XYZ file of C-alpha atoms in Angstrom:
721
model
C 60.353 -32.013 12.091
C 63.250 -33.828 10.997
C 63.511 -36.071 14.330
C 60.119 -37.113 13.926
C 60.377 -38.076 10.214
C 63.716 -40.132 11.347
C 61.488 -41.945 14.277
C 59.015 -42.734 11.603
C 61.657 -44.461 9.356
C 63.075 -46.348 12.092
C 59.478 -47.548 13.200
C 58.697 -48.349 9.628
C 62.025 -50.473 9.589
C 61.599 -52.218 13.135
C 58.085 -53.172 12.021
C 58.997 -54.783 8.791
C 61.902 -56.963 10.414
C 59.659 -58.058 12.875
C 57.054 -59.008 10.416
C 59.485 -60.802 8.468
C 60.491 -62.671 11.391
C 56.941 -63.619 12.378
C 56.055 -64.550 8.577
C 59.096 -66.868 8.853
C 58.417 -68.595 11.759
C 54.454 -68.678 11.065
C 54.971 -72.128 8.805
C 56.961 -73.547 11.727
C 54.258 -72.856 14.190
C 51.777 -73.944 11.743
C 53.483 -77.544 11.391
C 53.964 -77.876 14.790
C 50.326 -77.287 15.750
C 49.382 -80.021 12.632
C 51.738 -82.259 13.814
C 50.154 -81.871 17.406
C 46.747 -82.562 15.633
C 47.759 -85.565 13.712
C 49.498 -86.962 16.870
C 46.076 -87.025 19.173
C 44.403 -88.328 15.936
C 46.521 -91.134 15.751
C 46.112 -91.812 19.950
C 42.030 -91.856 19.249
C 42.381 -94.252 16.614
C 44.437 -96.827 18.281
C 42.291 -96.760 21.741
C 39.276 -96.992 19.794
C 40.195 -99.360 17.039
C 38.837 -97.416 14.386
C 39.655 -94.011 12.257
C 37.999 -90.760 12.409
C 37.865 -88.256 10.058
C 39.167 -84.831 10.893
C 36.723 -82.020 11.118
C 39.605 -79.620 11.091
C 41.510 -78.067 8.345
C 44.982 -79.274 7.627
C 46.654 -75.746 7.733
C 46.279 -73.214 10.277
C 47.774 -69.457 10.414
C 47.361 -66.475 12.532
C 46.206 -63.094 11.714
C 48.396 -61.203 9.318
C 49.709 -57.535 9.675
C 51.521 -55.300 7.073
C 52.700 -51.662 8.046
C 51.325 -48.613 6.066
C 53.414 -46.364 3.752
C 56.443 -49.005 3.501
C 58.608 -47.426 0.577
C 61.474 -50.330 0.452
C 63.210 -51.430 -2.554
C 61.315 -54.963 -2.089
C 57.878 -56.167 -1.441
C 56.800 -56.470 1.688
C 56.289 -60.043 3.071
C 53.459 -60.393 4.608
C 53.464 -64.172 5.539
C 53.568 -67.983 4.569
C 50.781 -70.115 4.109
C 51.798 -73.794 4.641
C 49.543 -77.073 4.633
C 50.803 -80.322 6.153
C 49.441 -82.136 3.060
C 52.638 -80.384 1.342
C 55.071 -82.802 1.065
C 57.476 -80.575 -0.834
C 57.420 -82.188 -4.001
C 55.969 -79.214 -5.668
C 52.847 -81.206 -6.245
C 50.918 -78.388 -3.987
C 49.838 -75.444 -5.593
C 48.796 -72.276 -2.978
C 45.781 -69.965 -4.700
C 45.124 -66.597 -3.281
C 41.979 -64.981 -4.051
C 39.754 -61.767 -2.722
C 40.357 -58.189 -1.768
C 43.546 -57.004 -3.604
C 44.447 -60.170 -4.595
C 46.969 -60.427 -7.951
C 47.202 -56.823 -7.530
C 48.417 -55.715 -4.102
C 49.039 -59.017 -2.378
C 50.811 -61.813 -4.289
C 51.237 -65.274 -3.298
C 54.423 -67.681 -4.199
C 52.298 -70.824 -5.471
C 55.298 -73.397 -4.452
C 56.158 -71.764 -0.987
C 52.592 -70.061 0.107
C 54.765 -66.897 0.681
C 52.440 -63.792 0.556
C 54.023 -60.159 -0.312
C 52.812 -56.791 -0.584
C 53.691 -55.067 -4.097
C 52.201 -51.570 -3.213
C 52.491 -49.113 -0.568
C 49.415 -49.196 1.617
C 47.229 -46.626 3.107
C 45.270 -47.509 6.404
C 43.644 -44.235 6.034
C 42.013 -45.545 2.637
C 41.436 -49.159 3.490
C 42.252 -50.405 7.465
C 42.028 -54.295 6.345
C 41.816 -56.719 3.463
C 39.946 -60.103 3.427
C 41.343 -62.709 1.397
C 41.142 -66.518 0.917
C 43.502 -69.097 0.913
C 43.591 -72.412 -1.089
C 45.431 -75.483 -1.772
C 45.481 -77.404 -4.784
C 47.297 -80.430 -6.876
C 49.170 -78.668 -8.976
C 48.811 -81.173 -11.920
C 44.731 -81.930 -11.474
C 43.740 -78.242 -9.847
C 41.696 -80.214 -7.358
C 41.436 -79.086 -4.001
C 43.449 -80.461 -1.421
C 41.890 -78.098 1.632
C 38.997 -76.695 1.620
C 39.684 -72.738 0.963
C 39.774 -70.886 4.030
C 39.576 -66.467 4.563
C 42.087 -64.318 6.700
C 42.402 -60.987 7.176
C 45.386 -58.979 6.694
C 45.532 -55.697 8.488
C 47.231 -52.423 7.811
C 49.220 -51.759 10.749
C 49.105 -47.256 11.293
C 51.882 -45.339 11.305
C 51.657 -41.690 12.729
C 51.417 -40.015 8.546
C 48.474 -37.434 9.167
C 48.654 -34.423 10.898
C 45.809 -32.836 12.863
C 43.143 -30.831 10.841
C 40.778 -28.086 11.744
C 38.041 -29.021 9.421
C 36.178 -25.557 10.160
C 38.476 -23.112 10.328
C 39.415 -20.418 10.092
C 36.728 -19.627 13.300
C 34.732 -16.063 14.498
C 33.800 -15.983 18.143
C 32.415 -12.763 19.855
C 32.753 -11.991 23.688
C 31.395 -9.019 25.875
C 34.190 -6.668 26.728
C 35.059 -6.298 30.609
C 34.153 -10.224 30.600
C 35.894 -12.054 33.775
C 38.887 -14.393 33.616
C 38.013 -17.711 32.093
C 34.834 -16.726 30.336
C 34.103 -19.093 27.643
C 34.517 -17.775 23.959
C 34.362 -20.858 22.038
C 35.736 -24.107 21.581
C 37.885 -25.595 18.578
C 38.243 -29.191 17.625
C 40.681 -30.749 15.248
C 40.418 -34.003 13.824
C 43.374 -36.854 12.653
C 42.985 -39.498 10.451
C 45.296 -41.885 12.123
C 44.096 -44.735 14.171
C 42.991 -43.672 17.725
C 43.115 -47.249 18.895
C 46.440 -47.780 18.253
C 49.489 -45.613 20.137
C 49.071 -42.125 20.278
C 48.911 -41.411 16.623
C 45.659 -39.767 16.914
C 46.034 -38.448 20.552
C 45.826 -34.651 20.222
C 46.804 -31.596 22.445
C 45.727 -28.167 21.809
C 47.948 -24.908 22.625
C 47.760 -21.142 21.824
C 50.589 -20.046 19.500
C 49.245 -16.515 19.203
C 47.190 -14.177 21.379
C 48.255 -14.638 24.687
C 48.120 -13.005 27.548
C 44.654 -12.161 26.543
C 43.209 -15.760 25.940
C 44.102 -19.340 26.832
C 42.747 -22.739 25.753
C 42.325 -26.067 27.374
C 45.010 -28.639 25.809
C 42.383 -31.329 26.207
C 39.212 -29.917 24.898
C 40.221 -26.738 22.795
C 37.899 -24.589 24.943
C 39.432 -20.898 24.387
C 38.701 -18.797 27.350
C 39.434 -14.961 28.387
C 42.817 -14.976 30.226
C 42.904 -11.081 31.118
C 40.546 -8.919 33.193
C 38.531 -5.912 32.377
C 39.392 -6.220 28.173
C 38.109 -3.063 27.099
C 36.163 -2.825 23.458
C 37.074 0.795 23.205
C 40.594 0.281 23.674
C 40.817 -2.612 21.256
C 37.831 -4.494 19.471
C 39.242 -7.579 17.894
C 42.136 -9.973 18.282
C 43.650 -12.576 16.240
C 44.115 -15.775 17.850
C 46.266 -18.985 16.466
C 45.120 -22.540 17.863
C 47.390 -25.743 17.337
C 46.685 -28.971 17.872
C 49.987 -31.717 18.174
C 49.199 -35.795 18.182
C 51.475 -38.015 19.825
C 49.875 -36.211 22.954
C 52.214 -33.266 22.224
C 55.255 -35.018 22.497
C 58.214 -34.646 20.504
C 57.940 -35.996 16.913
C 54.389 -35.514 16.840
C 52.076 -33.942 13.809
C 50.417 -30.380 14.493
C 48.093 -28.235 12.535
C 46.881 -24.785 13.342
C 44.013 -22.557 12.830
C 42.779 -19.023 13.364
C 40.221 -17.655 15.406
C 39.199 -14.401 15.147
C 37.980 -12.734 18.472
C 35.537 -9.869 18.618
C 34.853 -7.851 21.669
C 31.247 -7.127 22.117
C 29.730 -3.716 23.381
C 28.457 -3.253 27.004
C 27.239 0.047 28.300
C 30.427 0.912 30.503
C 30.717 4.397 29.859
C 28.967 7.441 30.555
C 28.260 10.127 28.251
C 30.338 12.973 28.543
C 30.374 16.840 26.979
C 33.293 17.628 25.457
C 33.090 21.293 26.676
C 31.423 22.737 30.343
C 29.567 25.717 28.760
C 27.924 26.351 25.071
C 27.166 29.667 23.734
C 24.258 30.203 21.614
C 22.498 33.025 19.732
C 18.842 33.444 18.326
C 16.996 36.206 16.634
C 14.016 37.793 17.961
C 12.420 37.175 14.731
C 12.630 33.569 14.983
C 9.291 31.778 15.268
C 8.292 28.989 17.420
C 9.833 25.493 16.450
C 12.921 27.012 14.913
C 16.029 25.402 15.899
C 18.595 27.759 18.004
C 21.676 25.069 18.202
C 23.046 21.788 18.631
C 25.459 19.948 21.433
C 26.655 16.643 21.555
C 27.488 14.494 24.915
C 29.878 11.683 23.344
C 29.700 8.236 24.327
C 31.916 5.545 22.732
C 29.419 2.837 23.419
C 27.747 1.439 20.423
C 24.003 0.848 19.388
C 21.512 1.199 22.660
C 24.363 1.040 25.002
C 25.821 4.661 23.674
C 21.774 6.162 23.417
C 21.762 9.541 25.079
C 18.968 11.776 26.168
C 19.187 15.252 27.051
C 16.689 17.510 29.378
C 16.999 21.172 30.948
C 17.249 20.436 34.740
C 17.443 24.545 35.696
C 17.417 27.981 33.981
C 15.606 31.092 33.549
C 14.821 29.864 29.583
C 13.046 26.399 30.485
C 9.484 27.631 29.615
C 11.240 29.657 26.581
C 13.059 26.703 24.833
C 12.704 23.125 24.455
C 15.301 20.395 24.083
C 14.992 17.041 21.900
C 17.128 14.170 20.567
C 18.267 13.620 17.295
C 18.344 9.861 16.838
C 20.515 9.813 13.771
C 23.121 12.121 15.207
C 22.509 11.534 19.226
C 22.679 15.375 19.255
C 20.673 17.447 21.719
C 18.544 20.047 19.643
C 17.632 22.807 21.333
C 14.453 24.643 19.734
C 12.157 28.093 20.290
C 9.243 27.006 22.336
C 7.810 30.919 22.165
C 9.111 33.510 20.511
C 11.662 35.943 22.151
C 11.792 39.580 22.546
C 14.954 41.431 22.653
C 13.490 44.306 24.057
C 12.324 42.404 27.288
C 14.561 40.009 27.746
C 18.284 39.428 26.009
C 19.741 36.603 27.568
C 18.912 33.003 28.729
C 21.038 30.442 30.816
C 20.462 26.821 30.767
C 21.187 23.919 32.648
C 21.369 20.460 30.254
C 21.933 16.899 31.607
C 22.570 14.295 28.988
C 22.243 10.383 30.495
C 22.168 7.025 28.779
C 18.877 5.741 28.148
C 19.875 2.199 28.950
C 22.126 1.615 31.839
C 23.734 -2.095 32.542
C 23.026 -3.194 36.370
C 26.301 -5.014 36.178
C 28.406 -1.742 35.679
C 25.983 0.324 37.486
C 28.917 1.023 40.486
C 30.851 2.889 37.662
C 28.450 5.530 37.316
C 26.753 7.989 37.302
C 25.762 7.526 33.664
C 25.392 11.233 33.024
C 26.990 14.331 32.667
C 26.100 18.276 32.659
C 26.765 21.406 30.779
C 25.330 24.986 30.750
C 24.143 26.604 27.477
C 23.652 30.617 27.408
C 21.411 31.550 24.726
C 21.947 35.435 23.493
C 18.474 37.230 21.781
C 19.632 38.965 18.747
C 17.834 42.157 17.534
C 15.690 42.044 14.276
C 13.564 44.848 12.746
C 10.477 43.652 13.570
C 7.223 44.830 11.971
C 4.564 46.822 14.122
C 2.635 44.681 16.689
C -1.107 45.233 17.301
C -1.935 45.393 20.993
C -4.375 42.496 20.586
C -4.397 39.363 18.339
C -7.870 40.240 16.937
C -10.704 42.519 17.416
C -14.403 42.309 17.540
C -16.477 45.257 17.005
C -20.178 45.829 16.859
C -22.167 48.523 14.501
C -25.763 49.331 14.141
C -28.146 48.429 11.299
C -28.676 51.272 8.688
C -26.323 53.402 10.600
C -25.261 56.196 8.464
C -22.083 56.399 6.758
C -18.874 57.427 8.801
C -20.251 55.755 11.883
C -17.364 54.987 13.927
C -17.044 51.335 14.256
C -14.038 50.866 16.913
C -10.350 51.320 16.781
C -7.222 49.197 15.985
C -3.961 50.254 17.571
C -0.112 49.104 16.771
C 3.276 50.293 17.541
C 6.551 49.476 16.580
C 8.516 47.382 18.696
C 12.144 47.941 17.714
C 14.422 50.767 19.472
C 13.658 52.962 16.893
C 10.069 53.177 17.579
C 8.728 54.460 14.048
C 5.339 55.692 13.294
C 2.898 53.395 11.932
C 0.228 53.552 8.908
C -3.003 51.653 8.907
C -4.883 50.738 5.587
C -7.458 47.932 4.816
C -6.521 45.283 2.179
C -9.171 45.734 -0.729
C -9.337 41.867 -0.620
C -10.567 41.483 2.937
C -13.168 44.347 2.472
C -14.036 44.223 -1.608
C -17.277 46.523 -1.750
C -15.327 48.675 0.513
C -18.369 49.087 3.435
C -15.608 50.445 5.606
C -12.643 52.656 6.111
C -9.531 53.101 8.197
C -7.767 55.956 9.874
C -4.447 55.918 8.138
C -2.781 57.339 11.725
C -4.982 56.715 14.027
C -6.778 53.129 13.271
C -10.322 54.887 13.636
C -12.703 52.454 11.433
C -15.443 53.887 10.088
C -18.506 52.869 7.936
C -18.817 54.330 4.259
C -22.620 53.273 3.498
C -25.449 51.976 5.879
C -25.258 48.137 6.427
C -27.988 45.463 6.465
C -27.786 42.689 8.725
C -29.900 40.602 6.362
C -27.635 40.761 3.688
C -24.638 40.399 5.815
C -24.636 39.974 9.481
C -20.746 39.961 9.987
C -17.947 41.215 8.343
C -14.588 40.259 8.841
C -11.687 42.263 7.587
C -8.333 42.919 7.850
C -6.112 45.481 9.073
C -2.786 46.323 8.220
C -0.106 47.976 10.133
C 3.173 49.405 7.862
C 6.554 50.793 9.827
C 7.116 54.096 8.148
C 10.746 54.134 8.003
C 13.102 50.998 8.015
C 12.460 48.360 5.781
C 8.700 49.251 5.576
C 7.629 46.028 7.545
C 3.979 45.553 8.044
C 1.828 43.270 10.016
C -1.865 42.360 9.906
C -4.638 41.446 12.478
C -8.130 40.232 11.979
C -11.211 42.472 12.665
C -14.693 40.924 12.970
C -17.538 43.440 13.124
C -20.988 42.421 14.029
C -24.287 44.256 12.478
C -26.626 44.500 15.574
C -30.013 44.140 14.342
C -32.970 46.609 14.061
C -36.626 45.864 13.266
C -36.710 47.057 9.998
C -38.523 44.011 8.145
C -42.131 42.802 8.672
C -43.290 39.340 9.234
C -45.127 37.386 6.452
C -46.574 34.135 6.107
C -44.023 31.170 6.454
C -45.485 29.225 3.720
C -48.009 30.751 0.902
C -49.649 27.606 0.465
C -53.512 27.380 -0.462
C -55.907 26.403 2.296
C -58.612 23.585 0.922
C -61.913 23.921 2.632
C -64.967 21.070 1.674
C -67.968 22.177 0.446
C -69.762 20.580 3.040
C -67.683 21.854 6.116
C -69.496 23.210 8.913
C -69.542 26.024 11.283
C -66.412 25.697 13.879
C -64.388 23.500 11.620
C -60.453 24.112 11.617
C -59.428 24.390 8.492
C -55.488 25.605 8.636
C -53.238 26.799 11.524
C -50.904 29.316 9.592
C -47.294 30.948 10.939
C -45.073 33.728 9.981
C -41.403 34.366 9.740
C -39.473 37.648 9.957
C -36.103 38.606 8.590
C -35.169 40.048 11.727
C -34.023 38.672 14.780
C -36.972 37.535 17.626
C -36.291 39.051 20.863
C -36.997 36.871 24.120
C -40.655 35.879 24.969
C -41.278 38.135 21.442
C -44.286 36.863 19.180
C -46.393 37.320 16.334
C -50.102 38.683 16.563
C -52.542 37.599 13.796
C -55.871 39.373 12.971
C -58.141 39.868 9.820
C -57.333 43.013 8.252
C -60.276 45.653 9.122
C -61.579 45.269 5.300
C -62.239 41.858 6.157
C -63.118 41.779 9.781
C -67.366 41.394 8.847
C -66.808 38.486 6.575
C -69.180 35.792 7.214
C -67.419 32.986 6.086
C -64.063 32.971 8.230
C -62.953 33.686 11.619
C -59.165 33.769 13.026
C -57.856 32.902 16.293
C -54.637 34.443 17.404
C -52.928 31.242 19.716
C -50.175 33.754 20.986
C -47.485 31.408 20.064
C -46.672 33.012 16.580
C -49.065 31.204 15.076
C -53.217 31.187 14.326
C -56.288 28.950 13.885
C -58.627 29.349 10.892
C -62.038 28.435 11.514
C -65.170 27.936 9.150
C -68.282 30.516 10.255
C -71.006 29.642 7.659
C -72.740 26.132 6.974
C -71.745 24.820 3.419
C -69.794 26.326 0.250
C -70.531 26.028 -3.447
C -67.984 25.842 -5.918
C -71.015 27.011 -8.552
C -71.017 30.337 -6.684
C -67.598 30.647 -5.764
C -64.672 28.375 -5.799
C -61.986 30.762 -3.971
C -61.693 33.064 -1.318
C -59.384 35.693 -0.379
C -59.195 36.437 3.251
C -56.228 39.251 4.198
C -54.535 38.431 7.472
C -52.432 41.133 9.354
C -49.218 40.157 11.166
C -47.379 42.200 13.768
C -44.239 41.459 14.965
C -44.504 43.753 18.559
C -40.854 44.745 18.114
C -39.446 47.910 18.545
C -40.726 49.822 16.432
C -43.359 47.536 15.543
C -43.950 46.323 11.978
C -46.831 44.981 10.899
C -47.940 43.756 7.115
C -51.188 42.219 5.645
C -50.927 38.645 3.954
C -53.651 37.663 1.861
C -54.457 33.902 2.304
C -55.777 32.009 -0.327
C -58.658 29.276 0.524
C -60.310 27.074 -2.039
C -63.415 25.059 -2.103
C -63.215 21.695 -3.218
C -65.761 18.599 -3.388
C -65.394 16.285 -0.284
C -67.018 12.949 0.307
C -68.795 12.258 3.628
C -65.582 11.440 5.471
C -64.212 14.983 4.589
C -61.673 13.286 2.040
C -61.233 15.699 -0.732
C -62.233 14.175 -4.211
C -61.419 17.477 -6.613
C -60.528 21.044 -6.509
C -61.049 22.062 -10.001
C -63.690 23.677 -11.972
C -63.945 22.022 -15.179
C -67.385 20.107 -14.964
C -68.789 23.735 -14.570
C -67.057 25.701 -16.534
C -66.140 25.112 -20.263
C -62.306 26.065 -21.209
C -61.860 28.728 -23.482
C -58.885 26.867 -25.440
C -58.868 23.448 -27.228
C -58.399 20.651 -25.055
C -55.967 18.097 -26.880
C -58.784 15.564 -27.537
C -59.961 18.312 -29.846
C -57.013 19.048 -31.684
C -56.432 15.497 -31.958
C -59.601 15.145 -33.986
C -59.034 18.212 -36.062
C -55.546 16.984 -37.188
C -57.492 13.606 -38.234
C -59.923 15.106 -40.162
C -57.334 17.273 -41.782
C -55.445 13.991 -42.709
C -58.406 12.318 -44.438
C -59.171 15.397 -46.811
C -55.835 15.205 -47.512
C -56.038 11.565 -48.372
C -59.555 12.169 -50.406
C -57.737 14.632 -52.343
C -54.757 12.318 -53.404
C -57.402 9.507 -54.451
C -59.156 11.835 -56.630
C -56.223 13.051 -58.306
C -55.396 9.258 -58.886
C -58.516 8.474 -60.212
C -58.357 11.612 -63.038
C -55.491 10.423 -64.406
C -56.902 7.042 -65.130
C -59.714 7.937 -66.681
C -60.173 8.115 -70.730
C -59.313 11.637 -72.074
C -62.364 14.113 -73.859
C -63.034 13.633 -77.785
C -62.244 16.985 -78.600
C -59.068 19.017 -77.220
C -59.725 22.222 -76.129
C -56.404 23.777 -76.019
C -54.672 26.248 -78.480
C -52.767 24.235 -80.580
C -53.804 22.564 -83.783
C -54.404 19.021 -84.151
C -54.460 18.099 -87.631
C -56.046 14.489 -87.176
C -58.117 13.001 -84.456
C -58.923 9.361 -83.793
C -62.558 8.636 -82.490
C -63.445 5.431 -81.100
C -66.663 4.527 -79.663
C -68.497 1.220 -79.085
C -72.145 1.942 -80.243
C -73.427 -0.933 -82.660
C -74.018 0.346 -86.407
C -77.133 0.528 -87.495
C -76.373 1.209 -91.338
C -78.166 3.496 -93.326
C -80.473 4.284 -90.335
C -77.198 5.751 -88.702
C -75.839 7.179 -91.427
C -79.026 9.413 -91.727
C -79.196 9.776 -87.996
C -76.420 11.630 -87.353
C -75.018 14.837 -89.453
C -71.805 13.985 -90.911
C -70.633 17.141 -91.836
C -70.691 17.854 -87.677
C -68.703 14.603 -87.389
C -66.297 15.669 -90.143
C -65.596 18.933 -88.546
C -66.733 18.988 -84.602
C -64.953 22.137 -84.203
C -66.661 24.140 -86.259
C -70.126 22.830 -84.437
C -68.917 24.469 -81.196
C -67.803 27.690 -83.219
C -64.300 26.718 -82.800
C -62.222 26.689 -86.313
C -59.025 25.070 -86.147
C -55.856 26.238 -87.869
C -55.006 24.543 -90.661
C -51.384 26.185 -91.536
C -50.108 23.888 -88.558
C -49.678 20.363 -89.235
C -50.808 18.079 -86.187
C -47.776 16.322 -84.519
C -50.081 14.121 -82.145
C -52.163 11.390 -82.915
C -53.916 9.290 -80.422
C -53.888 5.977 -80.694
C -57.131 3.878 -81.133
C -58.918 2.621 -77.764
C -59.891 -1.051 -77.567
C -63.499 -1.393 -77.627
C -66.065 -3.960 -76.389
C -67.460 -5.464 -80.077
C -64.306 -4.942 -82.481
C -66.632 -5.466 -85.528
C -68.939 -2.720 -84.449
C -66.375 -0.053 -84.402
C -66.296 2.838 -86.360
C -63.203 4.576 -87.292
C -63.690 7.883 -88.294
C -60.510 10.229 -89.674
C -60.433 13.968 -90.444
C -58.168 15.377 -92.142
C -57.417 19.423 -92.651
C -56.420 20.160 -95.973
């Protein structure tokens, strides 16, 4: 590192000296060129005899350079500007403008020397464009046109290589061949790649040998060892270095870390950790219950480590089954059907474990499977009694007397002890207790006659309990069918009325009747119909047995009259031809109806001919209307009575001392006086034989009623003294 730093300082100092010399000689070169230019100009003037104006500027300079990162005590001399119009008398003034003028670059306005006052960094700005001009010091008038020039910052190796995207992570399959590409890393150098070797990088590996290598020019990391096993080591930390200056001494360097992970491949077969496994199962376990587990280990990951299990041989292949638990990758042995200690006490199975997915690249490393032996011991258990059949089916005659034997169930204790068994019927399976079972022999009997039409099947259970031991019990289903006996007579399928027209002609079919029977019908058995003996000689209707359990009813007379008879009853006898035969007499109701010429029924009621005994709805409404009208008349009469005038004489028991009576008759003077009995008017009660009481003062006085003519009214006042 110190060697590199010393070399850089040396190069910086050497560059400064060289550029100082170039800058010092530049004015001489510029002046020389100018003199050559003037000399040619004079020759052209002498030959042609006329003055030609020059088209070039009066001063020339080359491109300037300044070294970056210079840290000397004095400003760096970049170069010197000089114009041939400058006579050296101080009248020419040099002016500098452009990028960094006055801050980074300063010029001596007399000599034209340009100095850099600050340290320059090429990585920040590689060049500066400036403009120089010579003016008259006194008047500031341009002596020459302005001209641009460039100051380039010369690069030095001051930036180390950098890995911008580190640290890196890579994956490569295990067991990869040597030279397998893992990934490529790339470093960048901020130095000028066009100048020297400052940005020429070389890659090398500092950590990770001998497993990996890196290509010096490209940075590609490759595997360096064969058969790297993930199961032995999965991750590797690799350090890569990038060095500039082509990797030579004095170059700067940068490093990065690369974490490389080996990915899994199926390069390991499954392996049982032991060759023999011992398991046990109780004989009371049911199908589907787990017996035990075993696992073949496979260090591979994911689908590469998936293992499937199967039986390949053994005497229990039909008794047991094996499945794979996908979560634990274990083989799970389960019962396929129950085992019996008394029948077989041990089983031997051969189990094979194999990989589900095999990589063909490593198939030569196989076989990718392993086998183990499993021994299963059956344990004895106190089991409940077992029936000889899984279910029983019996038949019993309908109406059989109580105590009839239906059938027998049989169970036994399968244990070594072989304890006796007791039978019973759980009441919830035979709620009405139609059956009983012998507690010791298992014989099922009826307790009452059974009716097939009420309940054709009886489904009960019989329980067998072990006497002694743990009193375990077991149940069996018993299905009892009640066999049919011909104990029900047939009857009409429907009880609807048959309608016949009044104008029906003889021989007309009016109905086809059928019958039903609650009993079971035997093959080719049918019902027989006939008119009952008491109606055989009727002249109205006839019957024809169709011999298919139906009968047709025909009219035998011409015309009917509803006025004479509107309903006819025809008794029909139905026989089922069973064993024993059963028959019944059913009455067929035939109603006479009014029909049109097309035998369309118009009416079947008898209201037009016979008045109903009860009141119709219209009559009731009329009666209610009359009652309402009478009530209205009574209310009106009472109201009118209240508005009529009161009688002149009050026939009440109370004593009225004074009455005022008014009337509208026209007075006749003396004639009226003579025409009326004044005494009667003074005492009207006395005229009727009624004498008012004089010991009670009247309390009621009637007001005078207005008359037609007030001047003709006569007011009579009577007082009882």
